[in-house]
Amino acid sequence: CEPLLLVASFSQAEELVCRQRGDPENPQLSKDGDIMLGGIFSFHSSWKERRDTYMHKPLPLECTSLNFREFQFAQAMLFAIEEINNSTELLPGISLGYKMHDTCGSIARIVSVALALANGNEIVPAPSDAPCTRPAQVQSIMGETSSSLCMAIATVIGPFHIPMISHFATCACLSDKTKYPSFLRTIPSDYYQSRALAQLVKHFGWTWVGTIRGNDDYGNKGMAIFTETAQQLGICLEYSVAFFRTDPPDKIQKIIDTIKSSTSRVIVAFLSHMDMEVLIHELSHHNLTGFQWVGSEGWILDSQIAKIDRHHILDGSIGLSIPKAHVSGMREFILNVKPLNSSSNEIFTEFWETLFNCKFKQSSAENQRECTGNEDLTGVHNGFTDMSLMPIFNNVYKGVYAVAHALHSILGCNETCNNKVQLDPFKILQHIKKIQFKTKDGDEVYFNEDGDPAAKYEIINWQPTQNDIVDFVTVGLHDASLPADKQLNLHNKSLIWAKNSKQVPVSVCSEKCAPGTRKVLQKGKPVCCYDCIRCAEGEISNITDSITCGRCHPEFWSNERRDACVKKVAEFLSYEEIMGALLTAASLFGTCMTAVVALIFFRYRKTPIVRANNSELSFLLLFSLTLCFLCSLTFIGRPSEWSCMLRHTAFGITFVLCMSCVLGKTIVVLMAFRATLPGSNVMKWFGPTQQRLSVLAFTLIQVVICIVWLTISPPFPLKNFKEFKDKIILECDLGSAVGFWAVLGYIGLLALLCFFLAFLARKLPDNFNEAKLITFSMLIFCAVWITFIPAYVSSPGKFSVAVEIFAILASSFGLLICIFIPKCYIILLKPEKNTKKSMMGKVAPKPF
């Protein structure tokens, strides 16, 4: 259609006039009044396709498919106007008129209608000195139902600031006042509905869903907000397809194939009722049942859709609807409709004939009864008599009353109104934005800065009854004005789900990860698709769907299920365990054995074998060996500060004392045989006093080393977490490794010196040469401590302590057995050899 424009032109009489270009747009329903309101409704939902040749002027649009719902909306507007005109409190003395147009859902037609409501169709003479302009024909426009159509109307009339109030257009884009400055609505914006739907889906734990949206502004913009909110809430979309009622069969088949192949069991449908009717018809052919549907307010409360759903595809659906409403007198008014007296009103004639399936007299149709105009709606059940959309009728009603209250304020109405006030659409628009009132049934009406009302929804559940009639049960509320955690409020009512199930459907890409596991995303898939991986050793997760495993404190370890940290077992060489008990027994046995030897030596202290080679050094050696055996006990038990410092220093000092005594005895052997040479007085240089001093000097050196070690960096108790993952090794840290190896090295140095000197004296002539015994003992001592080093370094945990104790005991037993047992054998079993003569007897040396 060509747009309707006012242009200045000359007629044949050369008279200057303002006329519109294009065909005039006449209203389908109209009534004169002091103040005119416009109404735009799609009385028809479609039109016949045509092919323009561009050789002739296109014919007017031929509309088809009468839409009873739009007639209901028009009746609601008429009811509100009649009620206001009959009121003595609102606009007294002022009558409201109306002009209602049918757009057939065509954007081209709707632009033409919008301009017609703004301009009028009359030819108006214009003086040469006056501009070709005049006030708008209507002061406000009610409608349309579709968001896309409303965007077209608002774009056309926006520059003229003519208020437009929609009852059902919910697209969030219409809240943009820079694009649509004169648009208002009495239904909440999809911004709130889309977010509420996402919260509803999240509430039931559905994180893997499919979506179907209308391929128009309502569906695309609404689904965009839903998708954004869903992502924030951790909901993933398996698929998102667009559908429009005029789509070709191959595109519809692709949508059906997508649904069939999907793994999600929940479908969020953001569709208008007209799109949903076509979609359900197509789905019925394929028997696509078992899916849980979540619906927008565009169709969730539509009883006509429930009637055509004969395959029960939508049973158990849940969704959002604007709150139920009751307008006293409106139902009776709508059902009391009568045909207009004028037979020229084609739209009403068509409506009446379709409503009662009859034809008026002027029709020549056969096999159809004749319409009388007095038909009664009692007992008639169709889309027009269905009052389930009363909340939407109420929106139309509130829109008309909003305009009336704004006019009441502008005209300064009290008992009468000031008729002389020049009405200006811009002024009316500003007053509408500021109004706040309550309807006769208590509904509060106001608009925010975006021209939107308060966002409140009811949560509707489709519950089929025994008569195959769907009951729309309100199971909860959603109020966007409340804090986020309190917006969604479900009542304690039993819900019916898909296939009449009482159990909440499960729709997830991956099952929840149990405690003890963590989520690992599957490559190339949304974040809702993941694998559950068991936490590694030492890590736990104690919540469901954990994305990470937390590491346990060093003193704790993960249990078998990996869902809790348990305290690690503290491991150290204790007296209670078998190894500790055996080593303790060996230590005590060595101590007792040394004590027995000492008693034997003391009992036979005056015998030659005891007196030989300085008995004082022998007793001191036995004392030091006793300390060596006992010092091993400091290595057993829970490490503490004093035990860590004592064990290494006591070990170092007692062993140096022991080595000093052995070294002294070795030197005495060498000196004694040299003293037998003629003219030798070497023994006076290494007599008892010198022997004592040498032992003291050698021992003091070790004492100094230990004091320096304890002063600079002493050993301390340490919890070793590195050796074993599931155990704590309680050990003594050396503090200074240099100090430890200095103590050990000094002992080794003395041992090597003893071995060297004893080896030199091994062939000296004597029946009882103690140098041989010392050589054997030093061989054992050095062998033990040489093998100790790699064994100590490589042994884990308490076994390193056991290795050190074993080395102490083995070397101590070696010294005790090699040096003293042969003497005890002679003392106790061969007393005849325990004589000075036998001891000094000269014999040929045996090779060694």
JSON list of N, CA and C in Angstrom, two decimals, residues 658-723:
[
{"chain": "A", "resi": 658, "resn": "CYS", "atom": "N", "xyz": [84.76, -43.77, 73.54]},
{"chain": "A", "resi": 658, "resn": "CYS", "atom": "CA", "xyz": [85.07, -45.17, 73.29]},
{"chain": "A", "resi": 658, "resn": "CYS", "atom": "C", "xyz": [86.30, -45.30, 72.39]},
{"chain": "A", "resi": 659, "resn": "MET", "atom": "N", "xyz": [86.30, -44.54, 71.28]},
{"chain": "A", "resi": 659, "resn": "MET", "atom": "CA", "xyz": [87.43, -44.59, 70.36]},
{"chain": "A", "resi": 659, "resn": "MET", "atom": "C", "xyz": [88.70, -44.08, 71.01]},
{"chain": "A", "resi": 660, "resn": "SER", "atom": "N", "xyz": [88.58, -43.12, 71.89]},
{"chain": "A", "resi": 660, "resn": "SER", "atom": "CA", "xyz": [89.75, -42.59, 72.59]},
{"chain": "A", "resi": 660, "resn": "SER", "atom": "C", "xyz": [90.37, -43.66, 73.48]},
{"chain": "A", "resi": 661, "resn": "CYS", "atom": "N", "xyz": [89.49, -44.40, 74.16]},
{"chain": "A", "resi": 661, "resn": "CYS", "atom": "CA", "xyz": [90.00, -45.48, 75.01]},
{"chain": "A", "resi": 661, "resn": "CYS", "atom": "C", "xyz": [90.69, -46.56, 74.18]},
{"chain": "A", "resi": 662, "resn": "VAL", "atom": "N", "xyz": [90.05, -46.94, 73.06]},
{"chain": "A", "resi": 662, "resn": "VAL", "atom": "CA", "xyz": [90.64, -47.96, 72.19]},
{"chain": "A", "resi": 662, "resn": "VAL", "atom": "C", "xyz": [91.96, -47.46, 71.61]},
{"chain": "A", "resi": 663, "resn": "LEU", "atom": "N", "xyz": [91.98, -46.17, 71.22]},
{"chain": "A", "resi": 663, "resn": "LEU", "atom": "CA", "xyz": [93.22, -45.60, 70.69]},
{"chain": "A", "resi": 663, "resn": "LEU", "atom": "C", "xyz": [94.30, -45.60, 71.75]},
{"chain": "A", "resi": 664, "resn": "GLY", "atom": "N", "xyz": [93.90, -45.28, 72.98]},
{"chain": "A", "resi": 664, "resn": "GLY", "atom": "CA", "xyz": [94.87, -45.30, 74.08]},
{"chain": "A", "resi": 664, "resn": "GLY", "atom": "C", "xyz": [95.44, -46.68, 74.32]},
{"chain": "A", "resi": 665, "resn": "LYS", "atom": "N", "xyz": [94.52, -47.70, 74.28]},
{"chain": "A", "resi": 665, "resn": "LYS", "atom": "CA", "xyz": [94.98, -49.07, 74.48]},
{"chain": "A", "resi": 665, "resn": "LYS", "atom": "C", "xyz": [95.89, -49.50, 73.35]},
{"chain": "A", "resi": 666, "resn": "THR", "atom": "N", "xyz": [95.63, -49.06, 72.11]},
{"chain": "A", "resi": 666, "resn": "THR", "atom": "CA", "xyz": [96.48, -49.43, 70.98]},
{"chain": "A", "resi": 666, "resn": "THR", "atom": "C", "xyz": [97.86, -48.82, 71.13]},
{"chain": "A", "resi": 667, "resn": "ILE", "atom": "N", "xyz": [97.89, -47.57, 71.54]},
{"chain": "A", "resi": 667, "resn": "ILE", "atom": "CA", "xyz": [99.18, -46.89, 71.73]},
{"chain": "A", "resi": 667, "resn": "ILE", "atom": "C", "xyz": [99.95, -47.56, 72.87]},
{"chain": "A", "resi": 668, "resn": "VAL", "atom": "N", "xyz": [99.25, -47.97, 73.93]},
{"chain": "A", "resi": 668, "resn": "VAL", "atom": "CA", "xyz": [99.91, -48.64, 75.06]},
{"chain": "A", "resi": 668, "resn": "VAL", "atom": "C", "xyz": [100.57, -49.93, 74.59]},
{"chain": "A", "resi": 669, "resn": "VAL", "atom": "N", "xyz": [99.85, -50.68, 73.68]},
{"chain": "A", "resi": 669, "resn": "VAL", "atom": "CA", "xyz": [100.41, -51.92, 73.16]},
{"chain": "A", "resi": 669, "resn": "VAL", "atom": "C", "xyz": [101.71, -51.65, 72.42]},
{"chain": "A", "resi": 670, "resn": "LEU", "atom": "N", "xyz": [101.66, -50.64, 71.55]},
{"chain": "A", "resi": 670, "resn": "LEU", "atom": "CA", "xyz": [102.86, -50.31, 70.80]},
{"chain": "A", "resi": 670, "resn": "LEU", "atom": "C", "xyz": [103.99, -49.86, 71.73]},
{"chain": "A", "resi": 671, "resn": "MET", "atom": "N", "xyz": [103.64, -49.00, 72.68]},
{"chain": "A", "resi": 671, "resn": "MET", "atom": "CA", "xyz": [104.66, -48.48, 73.60]},
{"chain": "A", "resi": 671, "resn": "MET", "atom": "C", "xyz": [105.23, -49.60, 74.48]},
{"chain": "A", "resi": 672, "resn": "ALA", "atom": "N", "xyz": [104.36, -50.51, 74.89]},
{"chain": "A", "resi": 672, "resn": "ALA", "atom": "CA", "xyz": [104.80, -51.57, 75.81]},
{"chain": "A", "resi": 672, "resn": "ALA", "atom": "C", "xyz": [105.85, -52.44, 75.16]},
{"chain": "A", "resi": 673, "resn": "PHE", "atom": "N", "xyz": [105.68, -52.78, 73.90]},
{"chain": "A", "resi": 673, "resn": "PHE", "atom": "CA", "xyz": [106.66, -53.63, 73.24]},
{"chain": "A", "resi": 673, "resn": "PHE", "atom": "C", "xyz": [107.92, -52.86, 72.89]},
{"chain": "A", "resi": 674, "resn": "ARG", "atom": "N", "xyz": [107.77, -51.56, 72.65]},
{"chain": "A", "resi": 674, "resn": "ARG", "atom": "CA", "xyz": [108.97, -50.77, 72.41]},
{"chain": "A", "resi": 674, "resn": "ARG", "atom": "C", "xyz": [109.76, -50.58, 73.70]},
{"chain": "A", "resi": 675, "resn": "ALA", "atom": "N", "xyz": [109.06, -50.60, 74.83]},
{"chain": "A", "resi": 675, "resn": "ALA", "atom": "CA", "xyz": [109.74, -50.42, 76.13]},
{"chain": "A", "resi": 675, "resn": "ALA", "atom": "C", "xyz": [110.62, -51.61, 76.46]},
{"chain": "A", "resi": 676, "resn": "THR", "atom": "N", "xyz": [110.36, -52.77, 75.84]},
{"chain": "A", "resi": 676, "resn": "THR", "atom": "CA", "xyz": [111.17, -53.97, 76.11]},
{"chain": "A", "resi": 676, "resn": "THR", "atom": "C", "xyz": [112.51, -53.94, 75.39]},
{"chain": "A", "resi": 677, "resn": "LEU", "atom": "N", "xyz": [112.65, -53.01, 74.47]},
{"chain": "A", "resi": 677, "resn": "LEU", "atom": "CA", "xyz": [113.92, -52.89, 73.76]},
{"chain": "A", "resi": 677, "resn": "LEU", "atom": "C", "xyz": [114.97, -52.30, 74.68]},
{"chain": "A", "resi": 678, "resn": "PRO", "atom": "N", "xyz": [116.29, -52.74, 74.55]},
{"chain": "A", "resi": 678, "resn": "PRO", "atom": "CA", "xyz": [117.34, -52.21, 75.44]},
{"chain": "A", "resi": 678, "resn": "PRO", "atom": "C", "xyz": [117.49, -50.71, 75.32]},
{"chain": "A", "resi": 679, "resn": "GLY", "atom": "N", "xyz": [117.54, -50.05, 76.43]},
{"chain": "A", "resi": 679, "resn": "GLY", "atom": "CA", "xyz": [117.79, -48.59, 76.48]},
{"chain": "A", "resi": 679, "resn": "GLY", "atom": "C", "xyz": [116.58, -47.75, 76.18]},
{"chain": "A", "resi": 680, "resn": "SER", "atom": "N", "xyz": [115.40, -48.37, 76.08]},
{"chain": "A", "resi": 680, "resn": "SER", "atom": "CA", "xyz": [114.20, -47.60, 75.74]},
{"chain": "A", "resi": 680, "resn": "SER", "atom": "C", "xyz": [113.48, -47.18, 77.00]},
{"chain": "A", "resi": 681, "resn": "ASN", "atom": "N", "xyz": [113.15, -45.94, 77.09]},
{"chain": "A", "resi": 681, "resn": "ASN", "atom": "CA", "xyz": [112.33, -45.42, 78.21]},
{"chain": "A", "resi": 681, "resn": "ASN", "atom": "C", "xyz": [111.08, -44.71, 77.68]},
{"chain": "A", "resi": 682, "resn": "VAL", "atom": "N", "xyz": [110.51, -45.27, 76.60]},
{"chain": "A", "resi": 682, "resn": "VAL", "atom": "CA", "xyz": [109.37, -44.61, 75.93]},
{"chain": "A", "resi": 682, "resn": "VAL", "atom": "C", "xyz": [108.13, -44.61, 76.81]},
{"chain": "A", "resi": 683, "resn": "MET", "atom": "N", "xyz": [107.98, -45.58, 77.72]},
{"chain": "A", "resi": 683, "resn": "MET", "atom": "CA", "xyz": [106.77, -45.67, 78.53]},
{"chain": "A", "resi": 683, "resn": "MET", "atom": "C", "xyz": [106.61, -44.49, 79.48]},
{"chain": "A", "resi": 684, "resn": "LYS", "atom": "N", "xyz": [107.74, -43.86, 79.79]},
{"chain": "A", "resi": 684, "resn": "LYS", "atom": "CA", "xyz": [107.58, -42.72, 80.69]},
{"chain": "A", "resi": 684, "resn": "LYS", "atom": "C", "xyz": [106.91, -41.54, 80.01]},
{"chain": "A", "resi": 685, "resn": "TRP", "atom": "N", "xyz": [106.93, -41.57, 78.64]},
{"chain": "A", "resi": 685, "resn": "TRP", "atom": "CA", "xyz": [106.25, -40.50, 77.90]},
{"chain": "A", "resi": 685, "resn": "TRP", "atom": "C", "xyz": [104.77, -40.81, 77.66]},
{"chain": "A", "resi": 686, "resn": "PHE", "atom": "N", "xyz": [104.37, -42.02, 77.90]},
{"chain": "A", "resi": 686, "resn": "PHE", "atom": "CA", "xyz": [102.95, -42.37, 77.72]},
{"chain": "A", "resi": 686, "resn": "PHE", "atom": "C", "xyz": [102.49, -43.26, 78.86]},
{"chain": "A", "resi": 687, "resn": "GLY", "atom": "N", "xyz": [102.63, -42.70, 80.03]},
{"chain": "A", "resi": 687, "resn": "GLY", "atom": "CA", "xyz": [102.21, -43.42, 81.23]},
{"chain": "A", "resi": 687, "resn": "GLY", "atom": "C", "xyz": [100.73, -43.21, 81.48]},
{"chain": "A", "resi": 688, "resn": "PRO", "atom": "N", "xyz": [100.21, -43.65, 82.62]},
{"chain": "A", "resi": 688, "resn": "PRO", "atom": "CA", "xyz": [98.77, -43.53, 82.94]},
{"chain": "A", "resi": 688, "resn": "PRO", "atom": "C", "xyz": [98.24, -42.11, 82.84]},
{"chain": "A", "resi": 689, "resn": "THR", "atom": "N", "xyz": [99.07, -41.16, 83.29]},
{"chain": "A", "resi": 689, "resn": "THR", "atom": "CA", "xyz": [98.61, -39.76, 83.25]},
{"chain": "A", "resi": 689, "resn": "THR", "atom": "C", "xyz": [98.41, -39.29, 81.82]},
{"chain": "A", "resi": 690, "resn": "GLN", "atom": "N", "xyz": [99.43, -39.59, 80.97]},
{"chain": "A", "resi": 690, "resn": "GLN", "atom": "CA", "xyz": [99.32, -39.20, 79.56]},
{"chain": "A", "resi": 690, "resn": "GLN", "atom": "C", "xyz": [98.12, -39.90, 78.88]},
{"chain": "A", "resi": 691, "resn": "GLN", "atom": "N", "xyz": [97.87, -41.16, 79.28]},
{"chain": "A", "resi": 691, "resn": "GLN", "atom": "CA", "xyz": [96.75, -41.88, 78.69]},
{"chain": "A", "resi": 691, "resn": "GLN", "atom": "C", "xyz": [95.42, -41.21, 79.05]},
{"chain": "A", "resi": 692, "resn": "ARG", "atom": "N", "xyz": [95.31, -40.82, 80.34]},
{"chain": "A", "resi": 692, "resn": "ARG", "atom": "CA", "xyz": [94.06, -40.15, 80.74]},
{"chain": "A", "resi": 692, "resn": "ARG", "atom": "C", "xyz": [93.89, -38.84, 79.99]},
{"chain": "A", "resi": 693, "resn": "LEU", "atom": "N", "xyz": [95.02, -38.09, 79.88]},
{"chain": "A", "resi": 693, "resn": "LEU", "atom": "CA", "xyz": [94.96, -36.79, 79.22]},
{"chain": "A", "resi": 693, "resn": "LEU", "atom": "C", "xyz": [94.61, -36.93, 77.74]},
{"chain": "A", "resi": 694, "resn": "SER", "atom": "N", "xyz": [95.16, -37.98, 77.10]},
{"chain": "A", "resi": 694, "resn": "SER", "atom": "CA", "xyz": [94.87, -38.17, 75.68]},
{"chain": "A", "resi": 694, "resn": "SER", "atom": "C", "xyz": [93.37, -38.47, 75.47]},
{"chain": "A", "resi": 695, "resn": "VAL", "atom": "N", "xyz": [92.82, -39.34, 76.36]},
{"chain": "A", "resi": 695, "resn": "VAL", "atom": "CA", "xyz": [91.39, -39.64, 76.25]},
{"chain": "A", "resi": 695, "resn": "VAL", "atom": "C", "xyz": [90.57, -38.37, 76.45]},
{"chain": "A", "resi": 696, "resn": "LEU", "atom": "N", "xyz": [90.97, -37.59, 77.45]},
{"chain": "A", "resi": 696, "resn": "LEU", "atom": "CA", "xyz": [90.24, -36.34, 77.73]},
{"chain": "A", "resi": 696, "resn": "LEU", "atom": "C", "xyz": [90.36, -35.36, 76.57]},
{"chain": "A", "resi": 697, "resn": "ALA", "atom": "N", "xyz": [91.56, -35.26, 75.98]},
{"chain": "A", "resi": 697, "resn": "ALA", "atom": "CA", "xyz": [91.77, -34.31, 74.89]},
{"chain": "A", "resi": 697, "resn": "ALA", "atom": "C", "xyz": [90.95, -34.69, 73.66]},
{"chain": "A", "resi": 698, "resn": "PHE", "atom": "N", "xyz": [91.02, -36.00, 73.31]},
{"chain": "A", "resi": 698, "resn": "PHE", "atom": "CA", "xyz": [90.25, -36.44, 72.14]},
{"chain": "A", "resi": 698, "resn": "PHE", "atom": "C", "xyz": [88.74, -36.22, 72.34]},
{"chain": "A", "resi": 699, "resn": "THR", "atom": "N", "xyz": [88.29, -36.49, 73.58]},
{"chain": "A", "resi": 699, "resn": "THR", "atom": "CA", "xyz": [86.85, -36.33, 73.85]},
{"chain": "A", "resi": 699, "resn": "THR", "atom": "C", "xyz": [86.45, -34.87, 73.85]},
{"chain": "A", "resi": 700, "resn": "LEU", "atom": "N", "xyz": [87.31, -34.00, 74.39]},
{"chain": "A", "resi": 700, "resn": "LEU", "atom": "CA", "xyz": [86.98, -32.57, 74.43]},
{"chain": "A", "resi": 700, "resn": "LEU", "atom": "C", "xyz": [86.81, -31.98, 73.03]},
{"chain": "A", "resi": 701, "resn": "ILE", "atom": "N", "xyz": [87.61, -32.49, 72.10]},
{"chain": "A", "resi": 701, "resn": "ILE", "atom": "CA", "xyz": [87.47, -31.99, 70.71]},
{"chain": "A", "resi": 701, "resn": "ILE", "atom": "C", "xyz": [86.05, -32.26, 70.21]},
{"chain": "A", "resi": 702, "resn": "GLN", "atom": "N", "xyz": [85.54, -33.49, 70.49]},
{"chain": "A", "resi": 702, "resn": "GLN", "atom": "CA", "xyz": [84.16, -33.81, 70.06]},
{"chain": "A", "resi": 702, "resn": "GLN", "atom": "C", "xyz": [83.15, -32.96, 70.81]},
{"chain": "A", "resi": 703, "resn": "VAL", "atom": "N", "xyz": [83.42, -32.71, 72.09]},
{"chain": "A", "resi": 703, "resn": "VAL", "atom": "CA", "xyz": [82.51, -31.87, 72.88]},
{"chain": "A", "resi": 703, "resn": "VAL", "atom": "C", "xyz": [82.44, -30.47, 72.28]},
{"chain": "A", "resi": 704, "resn": "VAL", "atom": "N", "xyz": [83.60, -29.95, 71.88]},
{"chain": "A", "resi": 704, "resn": "VAL", "atom": "CA", "xyz": [83.63, -28.61, 71.27]},
{"chain": "A", "resi": 704, "resn": "VAL", "atom": "C", "xyz": [82.82, -28.60, 69.96]},
{"chain": "A", "resi": 705, "resn": "ILE", "atom": "N", "xyz": [83.03, -29.67, 69.14]},
{"chain": "A", "resi": 705, "resn": "ILE", "atom": "CA", "xyz": [82.27, -29.75, 67.88]},
{"chain": "A", "resi": 705, "resn": "ILE", "atom": "C", "xyz": [80.76, -29.77, 68.15]},
{"chain": "A", "resi": 706, "resn": "CYS", "atom": "N", "xyz": [80.36, -30.54, 69.16]},
{"chain": "A", "resi": 706, "resn": "CYS", "atom": "CA", "xyz": [78.92, -30.63, 69.49]},
{"chain": "A", "resi": 706, "resn": "CYS", "atom": "C", "xyz": [78.39, -29.31, 70.01]},
{"chain": "A", "resi": 707, "resn": "ILE", "atom": "N", "xyz": [79.18, -28.60, 70.84]},
{"chain": "A", "resi": 707, "resn": "ILE", "atom": "CA", "xyz": [78.73, -27.31, 71.37]},
{"chain": "A", "resi": 707, "resn": "ILE", "atom": "C", "xyz": [78.54, -26.31, 70.24]},
{"chain": "A", "resi": 708, "resn": "VAL", "atom": "N", "xyz": [79.50, -26.27, 69.32]},
{"chain": "A", "resi": 708, "resn": "VAL", "atom": "CA", "xyz": [79.38, -25.36, 68.17]},
{"chain": "A", "resi": 708, "resn": "VAL", "atom": "C", "xyz": [78.14, -25.72, 67.34]},
{"chain": "A", "resi": 709, "resn": "TRP", "atom": "N", "xyz": [77.93, -27.01, 67.14]},
{"chain": "A", "resi": 709, "resn": "TRP", "atom": "CA", "xyz": [76.76, -27.47, 66.35]},
{"chain": "A", "resi": 709, "resn": "TRP", "atom": "C", "xyz": [75.46, -27.06, 67.03]},
{"chain": "A", "resi": 710, "resn": "LEU", "atom": "N", "xyz": [75.37, -27.30, 68.35]},
{"chain": "A", "resi": 710, "resn": "LEU", "atom": "CA", "xyz": [74.15, -26.95, 69.08]},
{"chain": "A", "resi": 710, "resn": "LEU", "atom": "C", "xyz": [73.94, -25.45, 69.16]},
{"chain": "A", "resi": 711, "resn": "THR", "atom": "N", "xyz": [75.00, -24.71, 69.10]},
{"chain": "A", "resi": 711, "resn": "THR", "atom": "CA", "xyz": [74.89, -23.24, 69.20]},
{"chain": "A", "resi": 711, "resn": "THR", "atom": "C", "xyz": [74.43, -22.64, 67.87]},
{"chain": "A", "resi": 712, "resn": "ILE", "atom": "N", "xyz": [75.05, -23.09, 66.80]},
{"chain": "A", "resi": 712, "resn": "ILE", "atom": "CA", "xyz": [74.76, -22.47, 65.50]},
{"chain": "A", "resi": 712, "resn": "ILE", "atom": "C", "xyz": [73.43, -22.97, 64.92]},
{"chain": "A", "resi": 713, "resn": "SER", "atom": "N", "xyz": [73.28, -24.25, 64.79]},
{"chain": "A", "resi": 713, "resn": "SER", "atom": "CA", "xyz": [72.05, -24.82, 64.19]},
{"chain": "A", "resi": 713, "resn": "SER", "atom": "C", "xyz": [71.81, -26.20, 64.76]},
{"chain": "A", "resi": 714, "resn": "PRO", "atom": "N", "xyz": [71.13, -26.25, 65.91]},
{"chain": "A", "resi": 714, "resn": "PRO", "atom": "CA", "xyz": [70.96, -27.55, 66.58]},
{"chain": "A", "resi": 714, "resn": "PRO", "atom": "C", "xyz": [69.89, -28.40, 65.88]},
{"chain": "A", "resi": 715, "resn": "PRO", "atom": "N", "xyz": [69.93, -29.70, 66.10]},
{"chain": "A", "resi": 715, "resn": "PRO", "atom": "CA", "xyz": [68.85, -30.56, 65.58]},
{"chain": "A", "resi": 715, "resn": "PRO", "atom": "C", "xyz": [67.52, -30.18, 66.23]},
{"chain": "A", "resi": 716, "resn": "PHE", "atom": "N", "xyz": [66.44, -30.41, 65.49]},
{"chain": "A", "resi": 716, "resn": "PHE", "atom": "CA", "xyz": [65.12, -30.06, 66.00]},
{"chain": "A", "resi": 716, "resn": "PHE", "atom": "C", "xyz": [64.10, -31.05, 65.43]},
{"chain": "A", "resi": 717, "resn": "PRO", "atom": "N", "xyz": [62.99, -31.22, 66.15]},
{"chain": "A", "resi": 717, "resn": "PRO", "atom": "CA", "xyz": [61.96, -32.16, 65.65]},
{"chain": "A", "resi": 717, "resn": "PRO", "atom": "C", "xyz": [61.29, -31.61, 64.39]},
{"chain": "A", "resi": 718, "resn": "LEU", "atom": "N", "xyz": [61.02, -32.49, 63.42]},
{"chain": "A", "resi": 718, "resn": "LEU", "atom": "CA", "xyz": [60.48, -32.08, 62.13]},
{"chain": "A", "resi": 718, "resn": "LEU", "atom": "C", "xyz": [59.37, -33.04, 61.72]},
{"chain": "A", "resi": 719, "resn": "LYS", "atom": "N", "xyz": [58.31, -32.45, 61.14]},
{"chain": "A", "resi": 719, "resn": "LYS", "atom": "CA", "xyz": [57.25, -33.26, 60.54]},
{"chain": "A", "resi": 719, "resn": "LYS", "atom": "C", "xyz": [57.53, -33.35, 59.04]},
{"chain": "A", "resi": 720, "resn": "ASN", "atom": "N", "xyz": [57.90, -34.51, 58.62]},
{"chain": "A", "resi": 720, "resn": "ASN", "atom": "CA", "xyz": [58.26, -34.73, 57.21]},
{"chain": "A", "resi": 720, "resn": "ASN", "atom": "C", "xyz": [57.01, -35.16, 56.43]},
{"chain": "A", "resi": 721, "resn": "PHE", "atom": "N", "xyz": [56.54, -34.25, 55.56]},
{"chain": "A", "resi": 721, "resn": "PHE", "atom": "CA", "xyz": [55.36, -34.55, 54.76]},
{"chain": "A", "resi": 721, "resn": "PHE", "atom": "C", "xyz": [55.73, -35.08, 53.37]},
{"chain": "A", "resi": 722, "resn": "LYS", "atom": "N", "xyz": [56.99, -35.01, 52.99]},
{"chain": "A", "resi": 722, "resn": "LYS", "atom": "CA", "xyz": [57.39, -35.32, 51.63]},
{"chain": "A", "resi": 722, "resn": "LYS", "atom": "C", "xyz": [57.67, -36.80, 51.42]},
{"chain": "A", "resi": 723, "resn": "GLU", "atom": "N", "xyz": [58.11, -37.47, 52.44]},
{"chain": "A", "resi": 723, "resn": "GLU", "atom": "CA", "xyz": [58.54, -38.85, 52.29]},
{"chain": "A", "resi": 723, "resn": "GLU", "atom": "C", "xyz": [57.39, -39.77, 51.87]}
]
